[in-house]
Structure formats: structure tokens, C-alpha cells
mmCIF file of C-alpha atoms in Angstrom:
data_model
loop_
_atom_site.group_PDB
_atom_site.id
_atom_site.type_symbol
_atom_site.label_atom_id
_atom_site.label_comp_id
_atom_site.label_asym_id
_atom_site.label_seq_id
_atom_site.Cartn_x
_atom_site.Cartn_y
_atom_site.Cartn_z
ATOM 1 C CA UNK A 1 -18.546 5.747 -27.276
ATOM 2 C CA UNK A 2 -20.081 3.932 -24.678
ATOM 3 C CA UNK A 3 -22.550 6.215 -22.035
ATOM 4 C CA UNK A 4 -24.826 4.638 -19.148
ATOM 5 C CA UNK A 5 -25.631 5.193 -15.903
ATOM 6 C CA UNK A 6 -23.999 4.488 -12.301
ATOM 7 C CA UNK A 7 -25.854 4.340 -8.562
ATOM 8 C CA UNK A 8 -24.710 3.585 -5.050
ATOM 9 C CA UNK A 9 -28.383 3.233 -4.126
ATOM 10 C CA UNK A 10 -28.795 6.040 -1.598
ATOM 11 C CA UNK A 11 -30.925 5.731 1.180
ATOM 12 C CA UNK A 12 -29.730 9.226 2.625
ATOM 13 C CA UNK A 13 -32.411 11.734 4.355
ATOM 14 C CA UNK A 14 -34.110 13.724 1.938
ATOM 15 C CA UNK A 15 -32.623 17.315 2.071
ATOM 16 C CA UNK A 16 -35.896 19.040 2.015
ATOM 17 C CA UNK A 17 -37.782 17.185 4.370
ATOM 18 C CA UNK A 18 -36.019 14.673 6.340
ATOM 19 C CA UNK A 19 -37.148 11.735 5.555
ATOM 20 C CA UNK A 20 -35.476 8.525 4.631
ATOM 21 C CA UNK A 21 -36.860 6.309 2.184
ATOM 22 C CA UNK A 22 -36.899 2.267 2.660
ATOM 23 C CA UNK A 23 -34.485 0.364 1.459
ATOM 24 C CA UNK A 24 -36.964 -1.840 -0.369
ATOM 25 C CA UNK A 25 -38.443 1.221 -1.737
ATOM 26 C CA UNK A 26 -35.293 2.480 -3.102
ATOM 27 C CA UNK A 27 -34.134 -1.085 -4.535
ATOM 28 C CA UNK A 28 -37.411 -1.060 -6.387
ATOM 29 C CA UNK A 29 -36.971 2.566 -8.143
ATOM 30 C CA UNK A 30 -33.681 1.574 -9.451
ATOM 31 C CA UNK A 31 -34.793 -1.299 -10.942
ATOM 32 C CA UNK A 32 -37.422 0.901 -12.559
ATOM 33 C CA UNK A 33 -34.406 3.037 -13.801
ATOM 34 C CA UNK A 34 -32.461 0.512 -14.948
ATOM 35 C CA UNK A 35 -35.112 -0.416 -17.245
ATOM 36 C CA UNK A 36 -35.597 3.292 -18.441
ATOM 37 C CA UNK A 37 -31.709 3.534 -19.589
ATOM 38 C CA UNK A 38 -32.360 0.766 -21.524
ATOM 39 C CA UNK A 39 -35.464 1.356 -23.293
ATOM 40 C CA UNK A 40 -33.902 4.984 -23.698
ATOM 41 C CA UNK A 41 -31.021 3.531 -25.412
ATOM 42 C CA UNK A 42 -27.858 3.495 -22.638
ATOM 43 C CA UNK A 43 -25.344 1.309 -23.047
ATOM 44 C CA UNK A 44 -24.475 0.492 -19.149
ATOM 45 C CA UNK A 45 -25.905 0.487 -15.724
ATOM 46 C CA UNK A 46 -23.444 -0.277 -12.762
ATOM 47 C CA UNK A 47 -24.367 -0.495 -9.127
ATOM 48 C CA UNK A 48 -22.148 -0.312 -6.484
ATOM 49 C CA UNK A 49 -21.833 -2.732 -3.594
ATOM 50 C CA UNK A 50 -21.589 -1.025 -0.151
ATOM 51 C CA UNK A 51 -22.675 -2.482 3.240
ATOM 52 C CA UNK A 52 -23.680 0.638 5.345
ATOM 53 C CA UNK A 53 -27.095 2.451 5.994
ATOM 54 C CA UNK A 54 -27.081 4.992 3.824
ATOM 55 C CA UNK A 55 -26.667 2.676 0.683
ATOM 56 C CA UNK A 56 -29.268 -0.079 0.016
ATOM 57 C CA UNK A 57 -27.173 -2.269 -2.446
ATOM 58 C CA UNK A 58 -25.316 -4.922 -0.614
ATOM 59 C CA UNK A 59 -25.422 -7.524 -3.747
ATOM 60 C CA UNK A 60 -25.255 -5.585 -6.979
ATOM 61 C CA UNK A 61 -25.697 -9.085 -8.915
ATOM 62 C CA UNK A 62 -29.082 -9.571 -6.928
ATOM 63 C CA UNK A 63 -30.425 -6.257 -8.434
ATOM 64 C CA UNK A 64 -29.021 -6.162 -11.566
ATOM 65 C CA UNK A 65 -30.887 -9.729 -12.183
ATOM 66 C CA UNK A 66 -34.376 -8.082 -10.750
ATOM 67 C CA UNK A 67 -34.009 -5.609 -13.778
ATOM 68 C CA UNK A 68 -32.447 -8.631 -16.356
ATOM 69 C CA UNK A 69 -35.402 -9.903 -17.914
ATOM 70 C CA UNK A 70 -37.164 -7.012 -18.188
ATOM 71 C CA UNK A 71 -34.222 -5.616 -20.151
ATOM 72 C CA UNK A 72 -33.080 -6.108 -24.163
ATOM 73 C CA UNK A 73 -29.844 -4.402 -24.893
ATOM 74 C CA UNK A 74 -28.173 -2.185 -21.837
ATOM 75 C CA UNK A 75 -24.752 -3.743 -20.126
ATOM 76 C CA UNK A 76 -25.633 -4.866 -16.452
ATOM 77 C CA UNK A 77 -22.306 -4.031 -14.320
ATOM 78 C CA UNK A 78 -21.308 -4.108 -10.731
ATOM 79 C CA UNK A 79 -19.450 -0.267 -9.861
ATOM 80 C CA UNK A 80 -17.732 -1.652 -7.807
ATOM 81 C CA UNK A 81 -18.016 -5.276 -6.447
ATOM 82 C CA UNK A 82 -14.977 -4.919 -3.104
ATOM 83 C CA UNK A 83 -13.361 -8.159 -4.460
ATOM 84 C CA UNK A 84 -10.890 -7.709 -1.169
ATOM 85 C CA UNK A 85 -13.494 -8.697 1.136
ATOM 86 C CA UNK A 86 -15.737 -10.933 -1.344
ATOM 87 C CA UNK A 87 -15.073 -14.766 -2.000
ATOM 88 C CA UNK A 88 -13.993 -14.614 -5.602
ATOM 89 C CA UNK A 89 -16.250 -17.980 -6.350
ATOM 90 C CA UNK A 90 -19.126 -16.692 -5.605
ATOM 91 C CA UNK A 91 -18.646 -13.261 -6.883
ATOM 92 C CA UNK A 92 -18.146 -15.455 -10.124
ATOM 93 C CA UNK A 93 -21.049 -17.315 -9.938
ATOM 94 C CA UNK A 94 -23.697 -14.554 -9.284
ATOM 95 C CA UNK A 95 -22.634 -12.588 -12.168
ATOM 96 C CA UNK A 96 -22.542 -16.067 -14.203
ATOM 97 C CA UNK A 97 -25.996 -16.508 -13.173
ATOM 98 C CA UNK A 98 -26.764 -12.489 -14.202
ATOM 99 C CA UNK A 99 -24.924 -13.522 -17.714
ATOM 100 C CA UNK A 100 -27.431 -16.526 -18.184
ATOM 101 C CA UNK A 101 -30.414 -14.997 -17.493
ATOM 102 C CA UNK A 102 -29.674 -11.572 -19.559
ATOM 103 C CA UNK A 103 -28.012 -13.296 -22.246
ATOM 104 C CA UNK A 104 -24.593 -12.188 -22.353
ATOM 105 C CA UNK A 105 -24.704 -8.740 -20.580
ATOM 106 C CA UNK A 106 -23.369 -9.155 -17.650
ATOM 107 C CA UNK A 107 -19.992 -7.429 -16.692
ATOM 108 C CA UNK A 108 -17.707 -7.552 -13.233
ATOM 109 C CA UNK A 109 -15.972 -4.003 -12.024
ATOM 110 C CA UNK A 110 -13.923 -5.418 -9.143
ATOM 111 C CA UNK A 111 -12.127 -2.649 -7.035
ATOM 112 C CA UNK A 112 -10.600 -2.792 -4.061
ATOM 113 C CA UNK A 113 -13.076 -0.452 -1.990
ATOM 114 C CA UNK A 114 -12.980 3.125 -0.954
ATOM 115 C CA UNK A 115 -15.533 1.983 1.813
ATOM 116 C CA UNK A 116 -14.342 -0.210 4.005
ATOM 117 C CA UNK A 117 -17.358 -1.086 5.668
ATOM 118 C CA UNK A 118 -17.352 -4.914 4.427
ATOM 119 C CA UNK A 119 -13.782 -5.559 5.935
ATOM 120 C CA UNK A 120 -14.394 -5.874 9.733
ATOM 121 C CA UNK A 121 -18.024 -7.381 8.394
ATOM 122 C CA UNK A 122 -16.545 -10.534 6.803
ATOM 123 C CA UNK A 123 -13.564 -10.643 8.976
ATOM 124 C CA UNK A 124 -11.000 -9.337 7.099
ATOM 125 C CA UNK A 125 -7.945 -6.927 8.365
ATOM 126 C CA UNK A 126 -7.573 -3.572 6.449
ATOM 127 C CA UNK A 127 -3.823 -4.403 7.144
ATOM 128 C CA UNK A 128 -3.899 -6.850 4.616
ATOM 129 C CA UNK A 129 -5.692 -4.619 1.872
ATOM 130 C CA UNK A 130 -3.158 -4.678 -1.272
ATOM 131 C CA UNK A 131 -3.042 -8.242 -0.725
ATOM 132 C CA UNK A 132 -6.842 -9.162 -0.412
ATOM 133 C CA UNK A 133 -7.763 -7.784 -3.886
ATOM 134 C CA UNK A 134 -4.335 -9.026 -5.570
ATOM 135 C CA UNK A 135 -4.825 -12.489 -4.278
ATOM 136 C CA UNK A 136 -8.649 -12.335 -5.137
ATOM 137 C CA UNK A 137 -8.199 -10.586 -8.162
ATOM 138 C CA UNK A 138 -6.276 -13.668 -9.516
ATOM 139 C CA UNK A 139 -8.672 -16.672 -8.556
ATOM 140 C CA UNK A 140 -11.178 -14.364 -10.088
ATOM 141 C CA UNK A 141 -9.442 -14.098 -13.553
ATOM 142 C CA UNK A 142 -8.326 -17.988 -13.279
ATOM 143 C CA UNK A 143 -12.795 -18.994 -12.599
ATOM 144 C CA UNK A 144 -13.330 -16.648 -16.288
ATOM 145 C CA UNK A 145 -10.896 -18.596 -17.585
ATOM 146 C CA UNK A 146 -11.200 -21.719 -16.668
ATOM 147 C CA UNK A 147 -14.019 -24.119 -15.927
ATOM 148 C CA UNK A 148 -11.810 -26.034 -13.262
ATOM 149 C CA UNK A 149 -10.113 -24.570 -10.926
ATOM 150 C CA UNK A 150 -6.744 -25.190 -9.234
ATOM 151 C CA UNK A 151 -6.149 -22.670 -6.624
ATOM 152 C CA UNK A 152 -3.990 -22.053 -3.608
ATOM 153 C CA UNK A 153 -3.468 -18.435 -2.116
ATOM 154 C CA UNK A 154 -3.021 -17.031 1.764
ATOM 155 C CA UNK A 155 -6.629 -15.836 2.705
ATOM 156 C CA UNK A 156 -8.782 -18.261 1.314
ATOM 157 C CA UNK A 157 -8.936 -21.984 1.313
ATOM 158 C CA UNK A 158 -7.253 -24.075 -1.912
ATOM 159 C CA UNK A 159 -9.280 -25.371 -4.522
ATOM 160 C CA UNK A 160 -8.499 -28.625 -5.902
ATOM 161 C CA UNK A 161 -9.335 -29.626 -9.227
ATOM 162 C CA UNK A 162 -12.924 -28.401 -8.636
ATOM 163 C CA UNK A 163 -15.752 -27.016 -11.466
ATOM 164 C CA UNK A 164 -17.321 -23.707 -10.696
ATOM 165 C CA UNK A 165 -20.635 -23.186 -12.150
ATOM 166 C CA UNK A 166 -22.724 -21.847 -13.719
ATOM 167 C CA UNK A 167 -20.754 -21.166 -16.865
ATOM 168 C CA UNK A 168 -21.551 -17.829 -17.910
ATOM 169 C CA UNK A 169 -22.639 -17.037 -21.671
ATOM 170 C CA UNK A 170 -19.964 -14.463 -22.393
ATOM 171 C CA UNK A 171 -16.599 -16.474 -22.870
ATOM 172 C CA UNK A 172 -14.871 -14.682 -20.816
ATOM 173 C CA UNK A 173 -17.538 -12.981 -18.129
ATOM 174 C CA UNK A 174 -15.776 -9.274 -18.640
ATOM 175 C CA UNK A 175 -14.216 -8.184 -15.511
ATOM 176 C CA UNK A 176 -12.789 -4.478 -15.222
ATOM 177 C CA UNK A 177 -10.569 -2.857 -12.847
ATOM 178 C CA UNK A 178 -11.852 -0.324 -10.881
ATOM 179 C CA UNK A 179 -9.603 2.889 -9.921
ATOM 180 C CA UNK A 180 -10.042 5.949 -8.122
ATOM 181 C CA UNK A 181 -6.874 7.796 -9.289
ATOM 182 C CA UNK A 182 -3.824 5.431 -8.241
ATOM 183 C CA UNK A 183 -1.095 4.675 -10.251
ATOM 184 C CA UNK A 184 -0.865 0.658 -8.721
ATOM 185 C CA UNK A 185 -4.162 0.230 -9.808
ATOM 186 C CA UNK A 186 -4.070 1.397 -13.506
ATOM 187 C CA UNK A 187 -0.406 -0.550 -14.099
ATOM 188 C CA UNK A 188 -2.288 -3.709 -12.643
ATOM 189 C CA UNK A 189 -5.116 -3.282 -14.979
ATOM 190 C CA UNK A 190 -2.293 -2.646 -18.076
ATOM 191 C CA UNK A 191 -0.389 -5.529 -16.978
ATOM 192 C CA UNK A 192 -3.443 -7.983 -16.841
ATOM 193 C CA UNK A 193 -4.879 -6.183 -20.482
ATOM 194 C CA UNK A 194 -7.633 -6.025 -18.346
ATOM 195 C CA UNK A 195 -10.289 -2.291 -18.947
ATOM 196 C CA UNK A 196 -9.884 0.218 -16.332
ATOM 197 C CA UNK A 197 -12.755 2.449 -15.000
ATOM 198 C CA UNK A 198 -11.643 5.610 -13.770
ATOM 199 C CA UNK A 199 -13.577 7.358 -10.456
ATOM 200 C CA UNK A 200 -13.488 10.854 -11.554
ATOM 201 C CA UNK A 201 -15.527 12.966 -8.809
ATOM 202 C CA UNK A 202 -13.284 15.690 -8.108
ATOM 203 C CA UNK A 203 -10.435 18.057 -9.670
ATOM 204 C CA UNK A 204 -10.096 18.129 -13.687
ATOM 205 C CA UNK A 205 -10.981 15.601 -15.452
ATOM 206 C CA UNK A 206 -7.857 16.181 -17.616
ATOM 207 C CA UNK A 207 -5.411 15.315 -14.841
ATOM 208 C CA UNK A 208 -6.315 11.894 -15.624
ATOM 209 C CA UNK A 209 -5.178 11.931 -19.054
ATOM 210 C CA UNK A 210 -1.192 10.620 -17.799
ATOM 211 C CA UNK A 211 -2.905 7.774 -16.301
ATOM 212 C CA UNK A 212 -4.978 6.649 -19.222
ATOM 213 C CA UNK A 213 -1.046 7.076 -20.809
ATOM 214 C CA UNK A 214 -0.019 4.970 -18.500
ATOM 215 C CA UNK A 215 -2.102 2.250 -18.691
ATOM 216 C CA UNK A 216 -1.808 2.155 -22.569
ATOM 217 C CA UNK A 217 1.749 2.102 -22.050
ATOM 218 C CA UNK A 218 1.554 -0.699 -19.372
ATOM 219 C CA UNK A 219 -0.381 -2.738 -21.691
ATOM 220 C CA UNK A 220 1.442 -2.392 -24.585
ATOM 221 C CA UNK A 221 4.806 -3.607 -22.771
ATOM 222 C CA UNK A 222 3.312 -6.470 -21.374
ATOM 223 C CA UNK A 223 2.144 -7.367 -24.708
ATOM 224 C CA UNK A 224 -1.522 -6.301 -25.444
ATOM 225 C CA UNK A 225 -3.151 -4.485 -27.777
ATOM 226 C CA UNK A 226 -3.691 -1.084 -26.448
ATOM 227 C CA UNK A 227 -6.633 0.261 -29.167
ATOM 228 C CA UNK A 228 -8.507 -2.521 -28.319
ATOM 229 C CA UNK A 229 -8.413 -1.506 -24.495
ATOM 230 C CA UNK A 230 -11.614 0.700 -23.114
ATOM 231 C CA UNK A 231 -11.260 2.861 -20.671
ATOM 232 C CA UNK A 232 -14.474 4.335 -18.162
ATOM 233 C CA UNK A 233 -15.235 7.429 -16.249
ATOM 234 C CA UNK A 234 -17.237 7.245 -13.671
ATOM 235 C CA UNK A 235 -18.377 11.293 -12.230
ATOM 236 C CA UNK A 236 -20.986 12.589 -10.331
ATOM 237 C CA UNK A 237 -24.028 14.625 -12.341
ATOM 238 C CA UNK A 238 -27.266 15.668 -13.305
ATOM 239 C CA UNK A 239 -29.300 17.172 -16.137
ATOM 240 C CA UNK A 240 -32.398 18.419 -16.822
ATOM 241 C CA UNK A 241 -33.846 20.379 -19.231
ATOM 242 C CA UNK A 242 -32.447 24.095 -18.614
ATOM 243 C CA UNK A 243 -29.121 24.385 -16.253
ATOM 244 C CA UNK A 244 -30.259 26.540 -13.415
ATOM 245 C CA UNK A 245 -33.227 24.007 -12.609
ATOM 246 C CA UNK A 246 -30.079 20.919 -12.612
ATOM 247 C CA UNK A 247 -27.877 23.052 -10.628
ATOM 248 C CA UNK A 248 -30.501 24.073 -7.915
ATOM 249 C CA UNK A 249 -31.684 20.209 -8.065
ATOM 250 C CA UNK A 250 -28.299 18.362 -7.676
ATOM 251 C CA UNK A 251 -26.483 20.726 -5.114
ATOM 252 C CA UNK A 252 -28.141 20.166 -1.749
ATOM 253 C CA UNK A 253 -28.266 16.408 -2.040
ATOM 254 C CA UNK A 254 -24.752 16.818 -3.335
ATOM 255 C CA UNK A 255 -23.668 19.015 -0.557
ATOM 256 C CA UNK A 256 -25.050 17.164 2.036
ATOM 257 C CA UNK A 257 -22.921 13.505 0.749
ATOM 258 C CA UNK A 258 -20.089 14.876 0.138
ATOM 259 C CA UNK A 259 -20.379 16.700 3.710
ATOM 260 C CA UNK A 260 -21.303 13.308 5.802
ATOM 261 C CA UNK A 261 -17.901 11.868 3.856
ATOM 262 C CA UNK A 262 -15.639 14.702 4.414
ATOM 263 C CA UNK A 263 -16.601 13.820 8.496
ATOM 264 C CA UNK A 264 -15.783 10.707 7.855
ATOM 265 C CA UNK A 265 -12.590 10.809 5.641
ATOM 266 C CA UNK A 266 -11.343 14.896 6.882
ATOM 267 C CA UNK A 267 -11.931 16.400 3.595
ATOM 268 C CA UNK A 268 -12.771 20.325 3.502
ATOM 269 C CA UNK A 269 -16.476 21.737 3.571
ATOM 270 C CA UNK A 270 -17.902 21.050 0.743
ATOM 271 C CA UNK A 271 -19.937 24.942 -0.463
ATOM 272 C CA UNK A 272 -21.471 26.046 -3.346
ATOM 273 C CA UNK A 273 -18.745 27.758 -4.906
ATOM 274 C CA UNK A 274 -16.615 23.921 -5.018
ATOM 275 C CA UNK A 275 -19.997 23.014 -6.539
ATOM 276 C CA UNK A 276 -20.240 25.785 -8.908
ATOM 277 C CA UNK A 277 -16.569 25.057 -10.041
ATOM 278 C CA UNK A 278 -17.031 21.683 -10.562
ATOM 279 C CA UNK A 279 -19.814 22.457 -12.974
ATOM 280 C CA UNK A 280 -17.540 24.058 -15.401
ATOM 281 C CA UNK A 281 -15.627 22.965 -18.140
ATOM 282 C CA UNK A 282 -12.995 21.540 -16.628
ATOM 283 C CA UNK A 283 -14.515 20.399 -13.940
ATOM 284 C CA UNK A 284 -15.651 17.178 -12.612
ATOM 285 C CA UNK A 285 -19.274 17.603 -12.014
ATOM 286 C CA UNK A 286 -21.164 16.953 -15.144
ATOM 287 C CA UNK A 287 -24.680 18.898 -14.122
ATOM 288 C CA UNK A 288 -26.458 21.003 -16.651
ATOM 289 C CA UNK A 289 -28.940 20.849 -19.152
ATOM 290 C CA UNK A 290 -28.227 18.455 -22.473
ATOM 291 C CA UNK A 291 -26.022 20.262 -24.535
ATOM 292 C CA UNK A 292 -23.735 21.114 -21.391
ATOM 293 C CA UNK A 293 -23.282 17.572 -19.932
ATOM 294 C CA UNK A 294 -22.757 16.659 -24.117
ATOM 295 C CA UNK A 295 -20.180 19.364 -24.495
ATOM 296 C CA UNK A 296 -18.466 18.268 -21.130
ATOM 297 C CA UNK A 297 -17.966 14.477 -21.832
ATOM 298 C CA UNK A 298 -17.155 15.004 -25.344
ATOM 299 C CA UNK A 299 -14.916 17.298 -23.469
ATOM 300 C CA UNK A 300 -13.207 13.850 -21.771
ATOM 301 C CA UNK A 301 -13.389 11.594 -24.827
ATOM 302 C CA UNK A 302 -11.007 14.169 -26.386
ATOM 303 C CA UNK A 303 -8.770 14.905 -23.521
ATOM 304 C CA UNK A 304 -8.682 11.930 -21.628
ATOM 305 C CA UNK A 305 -9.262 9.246 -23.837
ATOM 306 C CA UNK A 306 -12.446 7.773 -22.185
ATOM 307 C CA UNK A 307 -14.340 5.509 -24.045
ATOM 308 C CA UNK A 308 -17.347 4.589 -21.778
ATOM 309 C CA UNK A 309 -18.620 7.406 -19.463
ATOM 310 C CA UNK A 310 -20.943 6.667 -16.496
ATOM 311 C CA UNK A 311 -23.133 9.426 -14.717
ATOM 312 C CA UNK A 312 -23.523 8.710 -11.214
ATOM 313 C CA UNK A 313 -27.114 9.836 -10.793
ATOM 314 C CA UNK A 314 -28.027 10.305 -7.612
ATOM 315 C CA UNK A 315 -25.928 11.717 -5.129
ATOM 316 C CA UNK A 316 -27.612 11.461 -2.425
ATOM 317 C CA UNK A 317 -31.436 11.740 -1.964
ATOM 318 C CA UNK A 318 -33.478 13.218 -4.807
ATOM 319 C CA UNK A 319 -37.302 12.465 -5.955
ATOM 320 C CA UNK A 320 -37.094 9.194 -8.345
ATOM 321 C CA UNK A 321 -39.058 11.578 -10.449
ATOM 322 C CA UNK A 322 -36.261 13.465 -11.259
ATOM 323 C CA UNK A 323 -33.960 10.706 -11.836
ATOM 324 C CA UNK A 324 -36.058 9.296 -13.852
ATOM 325 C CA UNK A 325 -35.940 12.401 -16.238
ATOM 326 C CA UNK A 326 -32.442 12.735 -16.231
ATOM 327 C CA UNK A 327 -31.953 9.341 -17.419
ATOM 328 C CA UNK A 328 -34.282 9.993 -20.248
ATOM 329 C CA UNK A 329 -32.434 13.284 -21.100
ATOM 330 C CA UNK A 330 -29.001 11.377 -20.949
ATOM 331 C CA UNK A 331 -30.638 8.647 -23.357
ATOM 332 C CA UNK A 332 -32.487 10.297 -25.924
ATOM 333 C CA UNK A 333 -30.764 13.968 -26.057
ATOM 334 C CA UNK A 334 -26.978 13.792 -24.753
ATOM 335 C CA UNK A 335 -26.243 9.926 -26.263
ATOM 336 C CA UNK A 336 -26.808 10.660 -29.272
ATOM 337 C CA UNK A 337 -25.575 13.777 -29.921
ATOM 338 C CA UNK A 338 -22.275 12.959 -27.748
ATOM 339 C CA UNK A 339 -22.071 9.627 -30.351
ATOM 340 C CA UNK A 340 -22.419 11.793 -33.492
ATOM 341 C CA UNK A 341 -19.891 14.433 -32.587
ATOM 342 C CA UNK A 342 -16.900 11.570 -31.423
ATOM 343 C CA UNK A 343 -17.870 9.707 -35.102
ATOM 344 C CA UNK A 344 -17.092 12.743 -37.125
ATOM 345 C CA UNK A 345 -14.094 13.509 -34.873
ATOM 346 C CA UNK A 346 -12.657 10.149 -35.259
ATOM 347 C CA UNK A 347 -13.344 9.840 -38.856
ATOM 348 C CA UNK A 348 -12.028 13.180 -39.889
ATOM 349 C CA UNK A 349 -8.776 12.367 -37.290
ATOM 350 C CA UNK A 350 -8.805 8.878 -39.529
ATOM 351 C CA UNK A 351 -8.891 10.673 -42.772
ATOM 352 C CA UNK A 352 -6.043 13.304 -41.430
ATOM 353 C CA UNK A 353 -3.791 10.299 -40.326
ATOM 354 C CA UNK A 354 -4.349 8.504 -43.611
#
């Protein structure tokens, strides 16, 4: 059981007092944290690409390589690189050059983009969406696989018999399908045999688990092996070292996101009592002190079949102080406990079946 860390790199205004931090301030405290979650002992950090003011991370691979060398173990991942409006080549090479310089730990989560900021920025037509990331999606599989490239599609230019470099150390530079809930998505990643991360940030978790079927299912027919398959959550949380103090931390930063999206996108107000609900068992908000955010994605491994589970830490604004500590927390108090309780689950599930 995998667990790390996800960020969008918020640059929102601070609930409390307005303000609104740099963006080369904010670049610089997540490279602190990804270094934390690895000297704590997470397995993953992903940063998402976005290309709007309230996010600072435009190039994922550019930050994940600031933290690289200063980094032994943890899994450096985009979450999600928008492959529809990205040239596929050199979304390959900057995460080959991330491979080389961490060693091997570099990972791709290509998605197609619930923001669609970088579309009209790169001069692409939202009309053509499904298309973008399924045309994309394959030169980017055929550069992993293959040293030179032959290549013709619809929206970019053909490649002829051409080298892409640099080679990256893992053979093949992991990519993973990103998914916020649709069906499309999670056959294409089956199909392919390709992992699938799941955005889980609202409703229960559990409704999930037909999908994670799904996929398994997908992949089987199509000819891979299914148990050798991970599947991600990705959900919004918090913890810190009693409840209340998480709860009263995470919800105005929380409320104040999801607020500026739901004017954006014409979801409903977002009010404590969604918050509160979220926060409980079967809800998607994993915010609490240790043993609650434990209990709660042990909660997923067994109903949903998750294998890798990402807390998206912060939402919003919220003093690097804080996130700091909840990294730690999620590191040296819910890891390992979550990791113990799923090995003598599976093993005593192994000895039943047996």
C-alpha cells in the first residue's frame, strides 16, 4: 500500500487575512515539502499542472526536479500533466530528464484536464477534447516505448524516423491515466494495461468500487494481468494531531476553493454541514487526526480496491507550517499503521483463500 502526497500549488488569498502569497514563495515551500514526505517515509508526491493565477505550478517536471536531488526514495509524479494541450515529446523528455537526475523515480499521470485553462493558451479547441488526449496519449506511449519514433496523427506534426532523448532510467518511464469518475477513461486505462488514478473529492468513496471492477475487467479482456494493475485515489484532506484542531484548520480554506469553483463550474454552496459530511466514514474528505484519516483509507483499500492513496494537502491557502505537520503526521503515524493493518488483512485473506 502505496500513500504520498498530492498539491495543485495554491496561490489563493489567505482566508484569515487576505493576503496572497508569491508564486515563487509558494514553489519554494513545496519543494521544502516534498523533501519532508520523503525523509518521513511517503511513497509519492504528485503536482498538478494548471495555468491560472491561483495555482503556481505550470511545469510539474520543473519542480519535481528542484526537489530531485535533494530526495532518496519518494516517487516524483505529475497529478495531472493535461496531455490534450501538451506536446507529447516534450512532456516525454522533461520527465526523462526528472528520471535521470532522481534515478529512476520519476512517473507521468497524464489526464485530460478538468481545467481547461491551457486549451485556448496553446491554441487548442475544447471541441476537439476526446481527441487531443487520445491522439497524444498514443505518441506518448509509442516515445516510452520506443527510442525512435514514427508518428503521424491529426493535431500535431509527423515524426519521421526521429530519436527522442534523453532516455529515461526506468524502462518504461511509468505513465498513469488520470480519471475523475468517467467510465471512457477507466476502459482506456484497462485497455492500454495502463494504472488508473482515481480523483475522489466528493460523494462516497465506495461508489467507485464498480469502476475499479471495471477496469480490472477491461484489462483482463484485453489480455493483462489484472493483480499486477495499481490503482490511486487521489482526495482532499488534512490531519493534525486531535480532529477538532484539523477540522477547524482545513474548512475555511476548503470552503472558500470549492466556492470560487462552484462559480465557475455551477455547483451548489459549498457549507459546513457538506464539509462535516464529507469528514465521515464514508465520506470523501479524509481530515482528522491520525487514527481517523488511517481508519478512513484503510476504509478504501478494503472497499474500493485502492492501492496507492494520495492526500491532496492543501486546499487552498493554509500556513506552510501546518502543511508541513500534516505531512509528518501522514508519514510517521498514519503510513505505517495504515501498512500494518492492509498486511495482516491480506495475509489472513491469503491464508483463508488457501
Amino acid at each position: 500500500m502505496e500513500i504520498g502526497i498530492s498539491t495543485f500549488v495554491e496561490t489563493t488569498p489567505d482566508v484569515q487575512t487576505g493576503k496572497v502569497i508569491s508564486h515563487a514563495q509558494r514553489l519554494r515551500e513545496v519543494v521544502e515539502e516534498i523533501i519532508l514526505a520523503d525523509q518521513v517515509g511517503l511513497d509519492v508526491f504528485g503536482v498538478g499542472e494548471h495555468h491560472r493565477e491561483d495555482f503556481a505550478a505550470s511545469s510539474p517536471a520543473v519542480v519535481l526536479a528542484a526537489a530531485a536531488p535533494q530526495t532518496k526514495k519518494i516517487r516524483l509524479t505529475s497529478a495531472v500533466t493535461v496531455l490534450s494541450s501538451a506536446d507529447p515529446v516534450r512532456v516525454f523528455q522533461d520527465f526523462a530528464t526528472l528520471d535521470g537526475i532522481s534515478n529512476g523515480r520519476a512517473e507521468i499521470m497524464a489526464g485530460r484536464g478538468s481545467f481547461i485553462e491551457s486549451f485556448p493558451l496553446f491554441g487548442y479547441d475544447l471541441k476537439d477534447y476526446d481527441q487531443l488526449f487520445e491522439e497524444k496519449l498514443d505518441l506518448l506511449l509509442q516515445l516510452t516505448q520506443s527510442e525512435k519514433v514514427n508518428w503521424k496523427g491529426k493535431f500535431r506534426p509527423a515524426i519521421h524516423n526521429l530519436g527522442v532523448y534523453p532516455r529515461p532510467v526506468q524502462n518504461p518511464l511509468p505513465v498513469w491515466i488520470g480519471s475523475g469518475g468517467n467510465a471512457q477513461s477507466v476502459v482506456r486505462a484497462g485497455l492500454l494495461g495502463l494504472p488508473l488514478v482515481l480523483a475522489i473529492i466528493g460523494g462516497s468513496p465506495r461508489h467507485f468500487a464498480p469502476l475499479v471492477k471495471l477496469y480490472k475487467k477491461t484489462a483482463a479482456k484485453a489480455g493483462h494481468d489484472p493483480s499486477k494493475l495499481p490503482v490511486a485515489s487521489h482526495s482532499h484532506g488534512f490531519i493534525a494531531e486531535d480532529t477538532q484542531t484539523a477540522a477547524e484548520k482545513f474548512f475555511p480554506p476548503t470552503q472558500y476553493v470549492m466556492n470560487v469553483l462552484g462559480r465557475e463550474r455551477g455547483w451548489g454552496y459549498y457549507d459546513r454541514s457538506t464539509f462535516d459530511q464529507a469528514r465521515s466514514l464514508e465520506g470523501a474528505l479524509y481530515v482528522g487526526d491520525p487514527d481517523t484519516v488511517a481508519e478512513k483509507i484503510i476504509h478504501i483499500r478494503k472497499h474500493v480496491g485502492i492501492t496507492r492513496f494520495m492526500l491532496h494537502v492543501p486546499v487552498g491557502t493554509m500556513p506552510h507550517e501546518d502543511v508541513m505537520n500534516a505531512i509528518r503526521l501522514l508519514g510517521t503515524e498514519v503510513a505505517p499503521r495504515v501498512r500494518e493493518e492492509v498486511s495482516k488483512w491480506e495475509t489472513e485473506e491469503n491464508s483463508f483463500m488457501e
